[in-house]
Amino acid sequence: CGQCAAYCPTGALTFRNDVEKVYKALKEGKYVIGMIAPAVRSAIQEEFDLGDDYVTAGRLVSILKMVGFKKVFDVSFAADLVAYEEAHEFLERIEKGEKLPLFTSCCPAWVKFAEQFYPEYLSHISSVKSPQQALGTVIKKYYAKEIGVRLEDICLVSIMPCTAKKFEAEREEHAGIVDVVLTTRELALFIKSTGINIKTVEPMPFDRPYGLSSQGGISFGKVGGVLGSVVSVIESKGIVKNVTQQQLEKFVALTTVELNDGRKIYGIAVSGLGNTKKVIEKIKNEELKADIVEVMACSYGCIGGGGQPYPNDSRVREHRAKLHKAIVGTDVLISPTENYHMLELYNKYFEKPLSHEAHETLHTTYRHRKRVTETEIDILPLPLEEDE
Ligand code: SF4
């Protein structure tokens, strides 16, 4: 992740290149399925001097299809799914008044950090899987059967802004789901090796059904996106009177949701693990009220992920944040609740949020881990930016 080497809780700061695994799968004639994370489409342009290209995701779909990928899906679809399920989990906890604040779970560097440093909060972390793992499970559990392809013939390639996602895919709870994780930089390397000119490629839409997403889903690529999507699902219930936002510090924002009955829900969005530590301490000391906390380990969120192109400093991240916001704005669906293919998944398999089947497929568990020492992880002195 985008944390400094001494702080990195993921052990992810090792050089790893998994491009060869994709070549191998294609060569072996596997049914290769790609899925692209929201933040990749706002940064990979930098590797190709593409400028502020709004249709990069579509170009990536075309290129992957040209080299032999059978399907290319959008992880933003799964972000809608995660926001929908997590909003219901949050409302249930609010109703019961337990395990609050709820912490979001889509950033594996944060999850591992909590497992090591805040085990007392593990039951507070949403049990909903990250979008990568949720979509991976849906593809392997349902989609493979729908298209009649054996699991051993599928190679599922996840393209992420993040080195910690490699670790997440290798967690034992997620075994056999995602086969290869490529970072944005690795994908750029892969594209360069094909000789295809990304600038002249005609964009193609993502494959359906898991290619549809809302603005909420794509906004997962930047800090505040998860909280915003969860709030928009809650708003769709008709129980919200007013929503206000306030920037408390550079990387800490507060969203206040006033319900029709006068109750208020406080949501915090924080990025950077150093900032997260400060927020948790303030919540513990009751200096900060919070019912839900979105945590992203990299400052600015996934657009600043450790797998994104270099340089990856604040100036670049700020630019990506603006581009990402503009790309989000091009989507015609606003809220995850408008994603009809996501709702179809509920009709077909889950029946309703938090059902037994939804739990089996979309939820996971965490465990207390011992703290990692520098001698246990292979740390290389990368020029990464520290928390600001
Ligand atoms: Fe990965 Fe995003 Fe978390 Fe950074 S913020 S570690 S890119 S999931």
mmCIF file of C-alpha atoms and ligand atoms in Angstrom:
data_model
loop_
_atom_site.group_PDB
_atom_site.id
_atom_site.type_symbol
_atom_site.label_atom_id
_atom_site.label_comp_id
_atom_site.label_asym_id
_atom_site.label_seq_id
_atom_site.Cartn_x
_atom_site.Cartn_y
_atom_site.Cartn_z
ATOM 1 C CA CYS A 1 0.000 0.000 0.000
ATOM 2 C CA GLY A 2 1.052 3.628 -0.118
ATOM 3 C CA GLN A 3 2.396 3.622 3.418
ATOM 4 C CA CYS A 4 6.055 4.064 4.275
ATOM 5 C CA ALA A 5 8.118 0.915 4.573
ATOM 6 C CA ALA A 6 8.398 1.008 8.352
ATOM 7 C CA TYR A 7 4.619 1.306 8.780
ATOM 8 C CA CYS A 8 3.422 -1.076 6.113
ATOM 9 C CA PRO A 9 1.291 -3.684 7.920
ATOM 10 C CA THR A 10 0.776 -5.808 4.869
ATOM 11 C CA GLY A 11 4.242 -7.004 4.109
ATOM 12 C CA ALA A 12 3.285 -5.898 0.633
ATOM 13 C CA LEU A 13 6.335 -3.799 -0.087
ATOM 14 C CA THR A 14 8.102 -6.526 -1.971
ATOM 15 C CA PHE A 15 8.655 -6.466 -5.709
ATOM 16 C CA ARG A 16 6.488 -9.084 -7.306
ATOM 17 C CA ASN A 17 5.500 -9.527 -10.871
ATOM 18 C CA ASP A 18 2.601 -11.802 -11.735
ATOM 19 C CA VAL A 19 2.332 -10.913 -15.428
ATOM 20 C CA GLU A 20 3.899 -14.268 -16.367
ATOM 21 C CA LYS A 21 0.961 -16.072 -14.728
ATOM 22 C CA VAL A 22 -1.442 -14.327 -17.111
ATOM 23 C CA TYR A 23 0.647 -15.241 -20.169
ATOM 24 C CA LYS A 24 0.705 -18.834 -18.937
ATOM 25 C CA ALA A 25 -3.073 -19.001 -18.441
ATOM 26 C CA LEU A 26 -3.685 -17.558 -21.913
ATOM 27 C CA LYS A 27 -1.169 -19.950 -23.461
ATOM 28 C CA GLU A 28 -2.791 -22.925 -21.747
ATOM 29 C CA GLY A 29 -6.155 -21.911 -23.208
ATOM 30 C CA LYS A 30 -7.755 -21.191 -19.854
ATOM 31 C CA TYR A 31 -11.044 -19.316 -19.689
ATOM 32 C CA VAL A 32 -9.450 -16.072 -18.535
ATOM 33 C CA ILE A 33 -11.757 -13.572 -16.846
ATOM 34 C CA GLY A 34 -10.542 -10.096 -15.930
ATOM 35 C CA MET A 35 -11.999 -7.662 -13.432
ATOM 36 C CA ILE A 36 -10.812 -4.075 -13.158
ATOM 37 C CA ALA A 37 -10.900 -1.980 -9.971
ATOM 38 C CA PRO A 38 -12.325 1.564 -10.063
ATOM 39 C CA ALA A 39 -9.053 3.396 -9.295
ATOM 40 C CA VAL A 40 -7.087 1.777 -12.141
ATOM 41 C CA ARG A 41 -9.003 3.839 -14.726
ATOM 42 C CA SER A 42 -7.800 7.126 -13.230
ATOM 43 C CA ALA A 43 -4.088 6.359 -13.134
ATOM 44 C CA ILE A 44 -2.941 3.926 -15.830
ATOM 45 C CA GLN A 45 -3.107 6.813 -18.347
ATOM 46 C CA GLU A 46 0.091 8.127 -16.758
ATOM 47 C CA GLU A 47 2.016 5.099 -18.064
ATOM 48 C CA PHE A 48 0.961 5.884 -21.636
ATOM 49 C CA ASP A 49 0.909 9.660 -21.715
ATOM 50 C CA LEU A 50 -2.831 9.484 -22.390
ATOM 51 C CA GLY A 51 -3.724 12.729 -20.598
ATOM 52 C CA ASP A 52 -7.114 12.993 -18.905
ATOM 53 C CA ASP A 53 -8.689 10.127 -20.790
ATOM 54 C CA TYR A 54 -12.238 9.416 -19.573
ATOM 55 C CA VAL A 55 -12.686 6.153 -21.436
ATOM 56 C CA THR A 56 -9.564 4.319 -20.353
ATOM 57 C CA ALA A 57 -11.583 1.546 -18.701
ATOM 58 C CA GLY A 58 -13.173 0.802 -22.091
ATOM 59 C CA ARG A 59 -9.754 0.751 -23.780
ATOM 60 C CA LEU A 60 -8.522 -1.721 -21.170
ATOM 61 C CA VAL A 61 -11.524 -3.966 -21.858
ATOM 62 C CA SER A 62 -10.704 -3.903 -25.608
ATOM 63 C CA ILE A 63 -7.048 -4.728 -25.095
ATOM 64 C CA LEU A 64 -7.747 -7.597 -22.714
ATOM 65 C CA LYS A 65 -10.269 -9.014 -25.188
ATOM 66 C CA MET A 66 -7.757 -8.659 -28.039
ATOM 67 C CA VAL A 67 -5.187 -10.746 -26.173
ATOM 68 C CA GLY A 68 -7.652 -13.505 -25.359
ATOM 69 C CA PHE A 69 -9.557 -12.663 -22.176
ATOM 70 C CA LYS A 70 -13.020 -14.208 -22.503
ATOM 71 C CA LYS A 71 -14.802 -11.749 -20.210
ATOM 72 C CA VAL A 72 -13.867 -8.485 -18.544
ATOM 73 C CA PHE A 73 -15.958 -7.307 -15.591
ATOM 74 C CA ASP A 74 -15.972 -4.143 -13.521
ATOM 75 C CA VAL A 75 -15.090 -4.325 -9.828
ATOM 76 C CA SER A 76 -17.301 -1.210 -9.462
ATOM 77 C CA PHE A 77 -20.246 -3.612 -9.905
ATOM 78 C CA ALA A 78 -19.066 -5.435 -6.805
ATOM 79 C CA ALA A 79 -18.576 -2.110 -5.041
ATOM 80 C CA ASP A 80 -22.313 -1.514 -5.528
ATOM 81 C CA LEU A 81 -22.981 -4.985 -4.169
ATOM 82 C CA VAL A 82 -20.740 -4.432 -1.137
ATOM 83 C CA ALA A 83 -22.262 -1.004 -0.392
ATOM 84 C CA TYR A 84 -25.767 -2.473 -0.597
ATOM 85 C CA GLU A 85 -25.017 -5.396 1.712
ATOM 86 C CA GLU A 86 -22.947 -3.279 4.098
ATOM 87 C CA ALA A 87 -25.636 -0.579 4.375
ATOM 88 C CA HIS A 88 -28.058 -3.266 5.565
ATOM 89 C CA GLU A 89 -25.503 -4.650 7.993
ATOM 90 C CA PHE A 90 -24.987 -1.122 9.333
ATOM 91 C CA LEU A 91 -28.727 -0.469 9.711
ATOM 92 C CA GLU A 92 -29.101 -3.751 11.580
ATOM 93 C CA ARG A 93 -26.340 -2.744 13.988
ATOM 94 C CA ILE A 94 -27.892 0.707 14.452
ATOM 95 C CA GLU A 95 -31.226 -0.990 15.188
ATOM 96 C CA LYS A 96 -29.625 -3.317 17.744
ATOM 97 C CA GLY A 97 -27.251 -0.614 19.010
ATOM 98 C CA GLU A 98 -24.305 -2.997 18.962
ATOM 99 C CA LYS A 99 -20.780 -3.240 17.516
ATOM 100 C CA LEU A 100 -20.644 0.439 16.649
ATOM 101 C CA PRO A 101 -18.907 2.183 15.099
ATOM 102 C CA LEU A 102 -18.903 -0.094 12.088
ATOM 103 C CA PHE A 103 -15.580 0.031 10.243
ATOM 104 C CA THR A 104 -15.502 -0.636 6.511
ATOM 105 C CA SER A 105 -13.714 -3.728 5.235
ATOM 106 C CA CYS A 106 -12.759 -3.168 1.612
ATOM 107 C CA CYS A 107 -9.147 -2.121 2.269
ATOM 108 C CA PRO A 108 -7.044 -5.217 3.129
ATOM 109 C CA ALA A 109 -4.140 -3.118 4.442
ATOM 110 C CA TRP A 110 -6.494 -1.540 6.991
ATOM 111 C CA VAL A 111 -8.017 -4.921 7.871
ATOM 112 C CA LYS A 112 -4.590 -6.415 8.493
ATOM 113 C CA PHE A 113 -3.539 -3.338 10.466
ATOM 114 C CA ALA A 114 -6.623 -3.778 12.693
ATOM 115 C CA GLU A 115 -5.900 -7.500 13.074
ATOM 116 C CA GLN A 116 -2.440 -6.618 14.333
ATOM 117 C CA PHE A 117 -2.979 -3.424 16.271
ATOM 118 C CA TYR A 118 -6.686 -3.160 17.155
ATOM 119 C CA PRO A 119 -7.945 -6.709 17.780
ATOM 120 C CA GLU A 120 -10.564 -5.265 20.140
ATOM 121 C CA TYR A 121 -12.228 -3.729 17.073
ATOM 122 C CA LEU A 122 -12.346 -6.841 14.866
ATOM 123 C CA SER A 123 -16.022 -7.442 15.619
ATOM 124 C CA HIS A 124 -16.662 -3.847 14.556
ATOM 125 C CA ILE A 125 -15.266 -4.385 11.060
ATOM 126 C CA SER A 126 -17.984 -5.075 8.518
ATOM 127 C CA SER A 127 -18.045 -8.781 7.741
ATOM 128 C CA VAL A 128 -18.844 -7.989 4.111
ATOM 129 C CA LYS A 129 -16.009 -9.032 1.795
ATOM 130 C CA SER A 130 -14.090 -6.489 -0.249
ATOM 131 C CA PRO A 131 -15.349 -5.909 -3.816
ATOM 132 C CA GLN A 132 -12.464 -8.015 -5.193
ATOM 133 C CA GLN A 133 -13.384 -11.023 -3.078
ATOM 134 C CA ALA A 134 -17.158 -10.543 -3.361
ATOM 135 C CA LEU A 135 -17.065 -10.474 -7.157
ATOM 136 C CA GLY A 136 -14.537 -13.303 -7.268
ATOM 137 C CA THR A 137 -16.824 -15.480 -5.150
ATOM 138 C CA VAL A 138 -19.881 -14.648 -7.251
ATOM 139 C CA ILE A 139 -17.986 -15.535 -10.436
ATOM 140 C CA LYS A 140 -16.596 -18.815 -9.111
ATOM 141 C CA LYS A 141 -19.744 -19.896 -7.242
ATOM 142 C CA TYR A 142 -22.548 -18.904 -9.612
ATOM 143 C CA TYR A 143 -21.271 -17.533 -12.921
ATOM 144 C CA ALA A 144 -19.030 -20.528 -13.705
ATOM 145 C CA LYS A 145 -22.088 -22.788 -13.462
ATOM 146 C CA GLU A 146 -24.217 -20.390 -15.503
ATOM 147 C CA ILE A 147 -21.742 -20.452 -18.399
ATOM 148 C CA GLY A 148 -20.921 -24.135 -17.943
ATOM 149 C CA VAL A 149 -17.162 -23.763 -17.466
ATOM 150 C CA ARG A 150 -15.331 -25.973 -14.974
ATOM 151 C CA LEU A 151 -13.620 -24.110 -12.138
ATOM 152 C CA GLU A 152 -10.256 -25.662 -12.980
ATOM 153 C CA ASP A 153 -10.498 -24.165 -16.466
ATOM 154 C CA ILE A 154 -11.058 -20.617 -15.214
ATOM 155 C CA CYS A 155 -8.288 -18.148 -14.454
ATOM 156 C CA LEU A 156 -9.667 -15.093 -12.667
ATOM 157 C CA VAL A 157 -7.381 -12.070 -13.004
ATOM 158 C CA SER A 158 -8.047 -9.103 -10.736
ATOM 159 C CA ILE A 159 -6.507 -5.773 -11.732
ATOM 160 C CA MET A 160 -5.963 -3.561 -8.727
ATOM 161 C CA PRO A 161 -4.279 -0.289 -7.730
ATOM 162 C CA CYS A 162 -2.924 -2.144 -4.780
ATOM 163 C CA THR A 163 -0.185 -4.526 -3.701
ATOM 164 C CA ALA A 164 -2.116 -5.450 -0.527
ATOM 165 C CA LYS A 165 -4.811 -7.025 -2.725
ATOM 166 C CA LYS A 166 -2.299 -9.777 -3.593
ATOM 167 C CA PHE A 167 -2.087 -10.549 0.102
ATOM 168 C CA GLU A 168 -5.873 -10.420 0.433
ATOM 169 C CA ALA A 169 -6.375 -12.918 -2.400
ATOM 170 C CA GLU A 170 -3.960 -15.262 -0.604
ATOM 171 C CA ARG A 171 -5.720 -15.153 2.771
ATOM 172 C CA GLU A 172 -6.876 -18.657 3.665
ATOM 173 C CA GLU A 173 -10.545 -17.563 3.884
ATOM 174 C CA HIS A 174 -10.347 -16.582 0.208
ATOM 175 C CA ALA A 175 -8.484 -19.609 -1.124
ATOM 176 C CA GLY A 176 -9.368 -20.626 -4.663
ATOM 177 C CA ILE A 177 -11.222 -17.439 -5.556
ATOM 178 C CA VAL A 178 -8.943 -14.921 -7.300
ATOM 179 C CA ASP A 179 -6.171 -16.652 -9.235
ATOM 180 C CA VAL A 180 -3.940 -13.700 -10.149
ATOM 181 C CA VAL A 181 -3.794 -10.106 -8.948
ATOM 182 C CA LEU A 182 -2.079 -7.611 -11.239
ATOM 183 C CA THR A 183 -1.353 -4.082 -10.090
ATOM 184 C CA THR A 184 -1.943 -1.090 -12.365
ATOM 185 C CA ARG A 185 1.811 -1.006 -13.065
ATOM 186 C CA GLU A 186 1.854 -4.690 -13.949
ATOM 187 C CA LEU A 187 -1.090 -4.227 -16.293
ATOM 188 C CA ALA A 188 0.763 -1.347 -17.986
ATOM 189 C CA LEU A 189 3.770 -3.628 -18.390
ATOM 190 C CA PHE A 190 1.556 -6.344 -19.826
ATOM 191 C CA ILE A 191 -0.040 -3.922 -22.320
ATOM 192 C CA LYS A 192 3.349 -2.574 -23.392
ATOM 193 C CA SER A 193 4.560 -6.132 -23.990
ATOM 194 C CA THR A 194 1.649 -6.801 -26.376
ATOM 195 C CA GLY A 195 2.673 -3.931 -28.653
ATOM 196 C CA ILE A 196 -0.955 -2.742 -28.822
ATOM 197 C CA ASN A 197 -1.280 1.040 -29.022
ATOM 198 C CA ILE A 198 -3.719 1.953 -26.249
ATOM 199 C CA LYS A 199 -4.252 5.431 -27.738
ATOM 200 C CA THR A 200 -5.819 4.088 -30.917
ATOM 201 C CA VAL A 201 -7.847 1.272 -29.376
ATOM 202 C CA GLU A 202 -11.633 1.680 -29.578
ATOM 203 C CA PRO A 203 -13.173 1.503 -26.085
ATOM 204 C CA MET A 204 -15.552 -1.396 -25.426
ATOM 205 C CA PRO A 205 -18.111 -1.726 -22.630
ATOM 206 C CA PHE A 206 -17.524 -4.138 -19.767
ATOM 207 C CA ASP A 207 -19.248 -7.494 -20.107
ATOM 208 C CA ARG A 208 -22.623 -7.980 -18.496
ATOM 209 C CA PRO A 209 -23.982 -8.731 -16.006
ATOM 210 C CA TYR A 210 -21.044 -7.764 -13.770
ATOM 211 C CA GLY A 211 -20.044 -4.792 -15.879
ATOM 212 C CA LEU A 212 -22.784 -2.457 -14.775
ATOM 213 C CA SER A 213 -22.047 0.023 -12.012
ATOM 214 C CA SER A 214 -23.339 3.215 -10.458
ATOM 215 C CA GLN A 215 -21.489 6.417 -9.626
ATOM 216 C CA GLY A 216 -21.427 5.082 -6.072
ATOM 217 C CA GLY A 217 -19.581 1.939 -7.138
ATOM 218 C CA ILE A 218 -16.935 3.752 -9.183
ATOM 219 C CA SER A 219 -16.417 6.246 -6.367
ATOM 220 C CA PHE A 220 -14.938 3.442 -4.225
ATOM 221 C CA GLY A 221 -11.668 4.380 -5.965
ATOM 222 C CA LYS A 222 -11.292 7.488 -3.829
ATOM 223 C CA VAL A 223 -11.658 7.941 -0.072
ATOM 224 C CA GLY A 224 -15.232 8.818 0.904
ATOM 225 C CA GLY A 225 -16.695 6.661 -1.855
ATOM 226 C CA VAL A 226 -17.665 3.734 0.345
ATOM 227 C CA LEU A 227 -19.308 5.920 2.981
ATOM 228 C CA GLY A 228 -21.107 7.955 0.305
ATOM 229 C CA SER A 229 -22.480 4.790 -1.303
ATOM 230 C CA VAL A 230 -23.642 3.330 2.009
ATOM 231 C CA VAL A 231 -25.375 6.637 2.808
ATOM 232 C CA SER A 232 -27.061 6.668 -0.611
ATOM 233 C CA VAL A 233 -28.440 3.140 0.022
ATOM 234 C CA ILE A 234 -29.782 4.347 3.395
ATOM 235 C CA GLU A 235 -31.303 7.403 1.687
ATOM 236 C CA SER A 236 -33.146 5.111 -0.727
ATOM 237 C CA LYS A 237 -35.120 3.747 2.243
ATOM 238 C CA GLY A 238 -36.871 7.122 2.620
ATOM 239 C CA ILE A 239 -35.732 7.480 6.242
ATOM 240 C CA VAL A 240 -33.249 10.329 5.730
ATOM 241 C CA LYS A 241 -34.161 13.971 6.226
ATOM 242 C CA ASN A 242 -30.831 15.637 5.592
ATOM 243 C CA VAL A 243 -27.162 14.872 4.836
ATOM 244 C CA THR A 244 -24.329 17.320 5.528
ATOM 245 C CA GLN A 245 -20.585 17.041 5.032
ATOM 246 C CA GLN A 246 -17.648 18.664 6.729
ATOM 247 C CA GLN A 247 -13.892 18.343 6.221
ATOM 248 C CA LEU A 248 -12.466 17.982 9.749
ATOM 249 C CA GLU A 249 -8.837 17.659 8.675
ATOM 250 C CA LYS A 250 -7.093 17.174 5.338
ATOM 251 C CA PHE A 251 -7.678 13.409 5.363
ATOM 252 C CA VAL A 252 -10.619 13.188 7.753
ATOM 253 C CA ALA A 253 -14.177 14.042 6.645
ATOM 254 C CA LEU A 254 -17.437 13.892 8.584
ATOM 255 C CA THR A 255 -20.833 13.057 7.084
ATOM 256 C CA THR A 256 -23.852 13.690 9.289
ATOM 257 C CA VAL A 257 -27.066 11.926 8.354
ATOM 258 C CA GLU A 258 -30.190 13.223 10.025
ATOM 259 C CA LEU A 259 -33.021 10.710 10.061
ATOM 260 C CA ASN A 260 -36.715 11.562 9.819
ATOM 261 C CA ASP A 261 -37.194 10.687 13.492
ATOM 262 C CA GLY A 262 -34.541 13.241 14.478
ATOM 263 C CA ARG A 263 -31.758 10.722 15.209
ATOM 264 C CA LYS A 264 -28.345 11.510 13.752
ATOM 265 C CA ILE A 265 -25.807 9.121 12.261
ATOM 266 C CA TYR A 266 -22.170 10.193 12.136
ATOM 267 C CA GLY A 267 -19.891 8.853 9.410
ATOM 268 C CA ILE A 268 -16.143 9.431 9.223
ATOM 269 C CA ALA A 269 -14.022 8.861 6.124
ATOM 270 C CA VAL A 270 -10.294 8.719 6.807
ATOM 271 C CA SER A 271 -7.297 7.860 4.658
ATOM 272 C CA GLY A 272 -3.759 7.001 5.735
ATOM 273 C CA LEU A 273 -3.070 4.588 8.603
ATOM 274 C CA GLY A 274 -1.380 7.273 10.713
ATOM 275 C CA ASN A 275 -4.544 9.386 10.431
ATOM 276 C CA THR A 276 -6.659 6.300 11.166
ATOM 277 C CA LYS A 277 -4.771 5.708 14.401
ATOM 278 C CA LYS A 278 -5.496 9.268 15.484
ATOM 279 C CA VAL A 279 -9.199 8.896 14.581
ATOM 280 C CA ILE A 280 -9.503 5.619 16.525
ATOM 281 C CA GLU A 281 -7.870 7.170 19.580
ATOM 282 C CA LYS A 282 -10.279 10.140 19.394
ATOM 283 C CA ILE A 283 -13.260 7.775 19.126
ATOM 284 C CA LYS A 284 -11.976 5.820 22.137
ATOM 285 C CA ASN A 285 -11.555 9.046 24.121
ATOM 286 C CA GLU A 286 -15.026 10.184 23.028
ATOM 287 C CA GLU A 287 -13.547 13.284 21.366
ATOM 288 C CA LEU A 288 -15.107 12.168 18.079
ATOM 289 C CA LYS A 289 -18.575 10.711 17.553
ATOM 290 C CA ALA A 290 -18.779 7.993 14.938
ATOM 291 C CA ASP A 291 -21.309 5.341 13.969
ATOM 292 C CA ILE A 292 -19.531 4.272 10.789
ATOM 293 C CA VAL A 293 -15.914 4.790 9.757
ATOM 294 C CA GLU A 294 -14.556 4.294 6.261
ATOM 295 C CA VAL A 295 -10.839 3.551 6.395
ATOM 296 C CA MET A 296 -8.499 3.600 3.415
ATOM 297 C CA ALA A 297 -4.852 2.876 4.159
ATOM 298 C CA CYS A 298 -3.480 5.011 1.319
ATOM 299 C CA SER A 299 -3.881 8.754 1.495
ATOM 300 C CA TYR A 300 -6.593 9.855 -0.974
ATOM 301 C CA GLY A 301 -7.761 6.208 -1.053
ATOM 302 C CA CYS A 302 -7.086 3.664 -3.789
ATOM 303 C CA ILE A 303 -6.137 6.262 -6.401
ATOM 304 C CA GLY A 304 -2.974 6.592 -4.280
ATOM 305 C CA GLY A 305 -2.468 2.824 -3.971
ATOM 306 C CA GLY A 306 0.959 1.218 -3.858
ATOM 307 C CA GLY A 307 0.371 -0.521 -7.201
ATOM 308 C CA GLN A 308 -0.304 2.706 -9.098
ATOM 309 C CA PRO A 309 2.208 4.297 -11.495
ATOM 310 C CA TYR A 310 5.173 6.305 -10.245
ATOM 311 C CA PRO A 311 5.448 9.060 -9.262
ATOM 312 C CA ASN A 312 2.727 8.589 -6.679
ATOM 313 C CA ASP A 313 3.078 11.798 -4.676
ATOM 314 C CA SER A 314 0.407 14.205 -3.386
ATOM 315 C CA ARG A 315 0.431 16.329 -6.522
ATOM 316 C CA VAL A 316 -0.225 13.280 -8.708
ATOM 317 C CA ARG A 317 -2.814 11.876 -6.306
ATOM 318 C CA GLU A 318 -4.688 15.181 -6.247
ATOM 319 C CA HIS A 319 -4.794 15.170 -10.025
ATOM 320 C CA ARG A 320 -6.064 11.566 -10.057
ATOM 321 C CA ALA A 321 -8.717 12.510 -7.503
ATOM 322 C CA LYS A 322 -10.056 15.215 -9.860
ATOM 323 C CA LEU A 323 -9.977 12.903 -12.869
ATOM 324 C CA HIS A 324 -11.643 10.135 -10.879
ATOM 325 C CA LYS A 325 -14.435 12.482 -9.802
ATOM 326 C CA ALA A 326 -15.002 13.463 -13.424
ATOM 327 C CA ILE A 327 -15.068 9.804 -14.535
ATOM 328 C CA VAL A 328 -17.564 8.991 -11.769
ATOM 329 C CA GLY A 329 -19.755 11.784 -13.139
ATOM 330 C CA THR A 330 -19.984 10.124 -16.560
ATOM 331 C CA ASP A 331 -21.945 7.150 -15.156
ATOM 332 C CA VAL A 332 -25.702 7.420 -15.680
ATOM 333 C CA LEU A 333 -26.689 5.409 -12.590
ATOM 334 C CA ILE A 334 -26.268 7.369 -9.368
ATOM 335 C CA SER A 335 -26.823 4.984 -6.455
ATOM 336 C CA PRO A 336 -25.973 1.287 -6.015
ATOM 337 C CA THR A 337 -29.721 0.736 -5.593
ATOM 338 C CA GLU A 338 -30.133 1.591 -9.313
ATOM 339 C CA ASN A 339 -27.794 -1.193 -10.405
ATOM 340 C CA TYR A 340 -30.384 -3.586 -11.805
ATOM 341 C CA HIS A 341 -27.894 -6.388 -12.464
ATOM 342 C CA MET A 342 -26.830 -6.203 -8.818
ATOM 343 C CA LEU A 343 -30.480 -6.394 -7.704
ATOM 344 C CA GLU A 344 -30.967 -9.308 -10.106
ATOM 345 C CA LEU A 345 -28.240 -11.165 -8.229
ATOM 346 C CA TYR A 346 -30.300 -10.768 -5.055
ATOM 347 C CA ASN A 347 -33.429 -12.011 -6.819
ATOM 348 C CA LYS A 348 -31.599 -15.011 -8.243
ATOM 349 C CA TYR A 349 -29.416 -16.124 -5.352
ATOM 350 C CA PHE A 350 -29.599 -14.106 -2.146
ATOM 351 C CA GLU A 351 -33.283 -13.271 -1.891
ATOM 352 C CA LYS A 352 -32.502 -10.331 0.401
ATOM 353 C CA PRO A 353 -29.549 -8.590 2.099
ATOM 354 C CA LEU A 354 -28.038 -10.484 5.064
ATOM 355 C CA SER A 355 -29.872 -13.697 4.122
ATOM 356 C CA HIS A 356 -28.193 -17.031 4.832
ATOM 357 C CA GLU A 357 -26.991 -17.316 1.216
ATOM 358 C CA ALA A 358 -25.769 -13.702 1.196
ATOM 359 C CA HIS A 359 -23.776 -14.464 4.351
ATOM 360 C CA GLU A 360 -22.320 -17.638 2.838
ATOM 361 C CA THR A 361 -21.211 -15.828 -0.301
ATOM 362 C CA LEU A 362 -20.513 -12.217 0.590
ATOM 363 C CA HIS A 363 -19.285 -12.253 4.195
ATOM 364 C CA THR A 364 -15.968 -13.218 5.759
ATOM 365 C CA THR A 365 -14.114 -13.377 9.079
ATOM 366 C CA TYR A 366 -11.017 -11.788 10.634
ATOM 367 C CA ARG A 367 -8.541 -12.911 13.233
ATOM 368 C CA HIS A 368 -6.046 -11.470 15.669
ATOM 369 C CA ARG A 369 -2.567 -11.556 14.112
ATOM 370 C CA LYS A 370 0.743 -10.973 15.788
ATOM 371 C CA ARG A 371 2.496 -7.784 14.832
ATOM 372 C CA VAL A 372 4.954 -8.086 11.983
ATOM 373 C CA THR A 373 8.526 -7.121 12.681
ATOM 374 C CA GLU A 374 10.916 -5.777 10.098
ATOM 375 C CA THR A 375 12.860 -9.019 10.066
ATOM 376 C CA GLU A 376 9.741 -11.003 9.184
ATOM 377 C CA ILE A 377 8.930 -9.077 6.062
ATOM 378 C CA ASP A 378 10.995 -8.408 3.043
ATOM 379 C CA ILE A 379 11.152 -4.631 2.993
ATOM 380 C CA LEU A 380 12.787 -2.825 0.131
ATOM 381 C CA PRO A 381 13.532 0.884 0.359
ATOM 382 C CA LEU A 382 10.898 2.087 -2.102
ATOM 383 C CA PRO A 383 10.400 5.799 -2.662
ATOM 384 C CA LEU A 384 6.832 5.745 -1.346
ATOM 385 C CA GLU A 385 5.134 8.674 0.248
ATOM 386 C CA GLU A 386 4.395 8.647 3.944
ATOM 387 C CA ASP A 387 1.133 9.759 5.499
ATOM 388 C CA GLU A 388 0.701 13.480 5.382
HETATM 389 FE FE1 SF4 B 1 -5.182 -1.023 -1.439
HETATM 390 FE FE2 SF4 B 1 -6.933 0.955 -1.687
HETATM 391 FE FE3 SF4 B 1 -6.303 0.018 0.708
HETATM 392 FE FE4 SF4 B 1 -4.502 1.421 -0.619
HETATM 393 S S1 SF4 B 1 -6.471 2.189 0.125
HETATM 394 S S2 SF4 B 1 -4.136 -0.488 0.466
HETATM 395 S S3 SF4 B 1 -4.982 0.803 -2.723
HETATM 396 S S4 SF4 B 1 -7.359 -1.106 -0.929
#
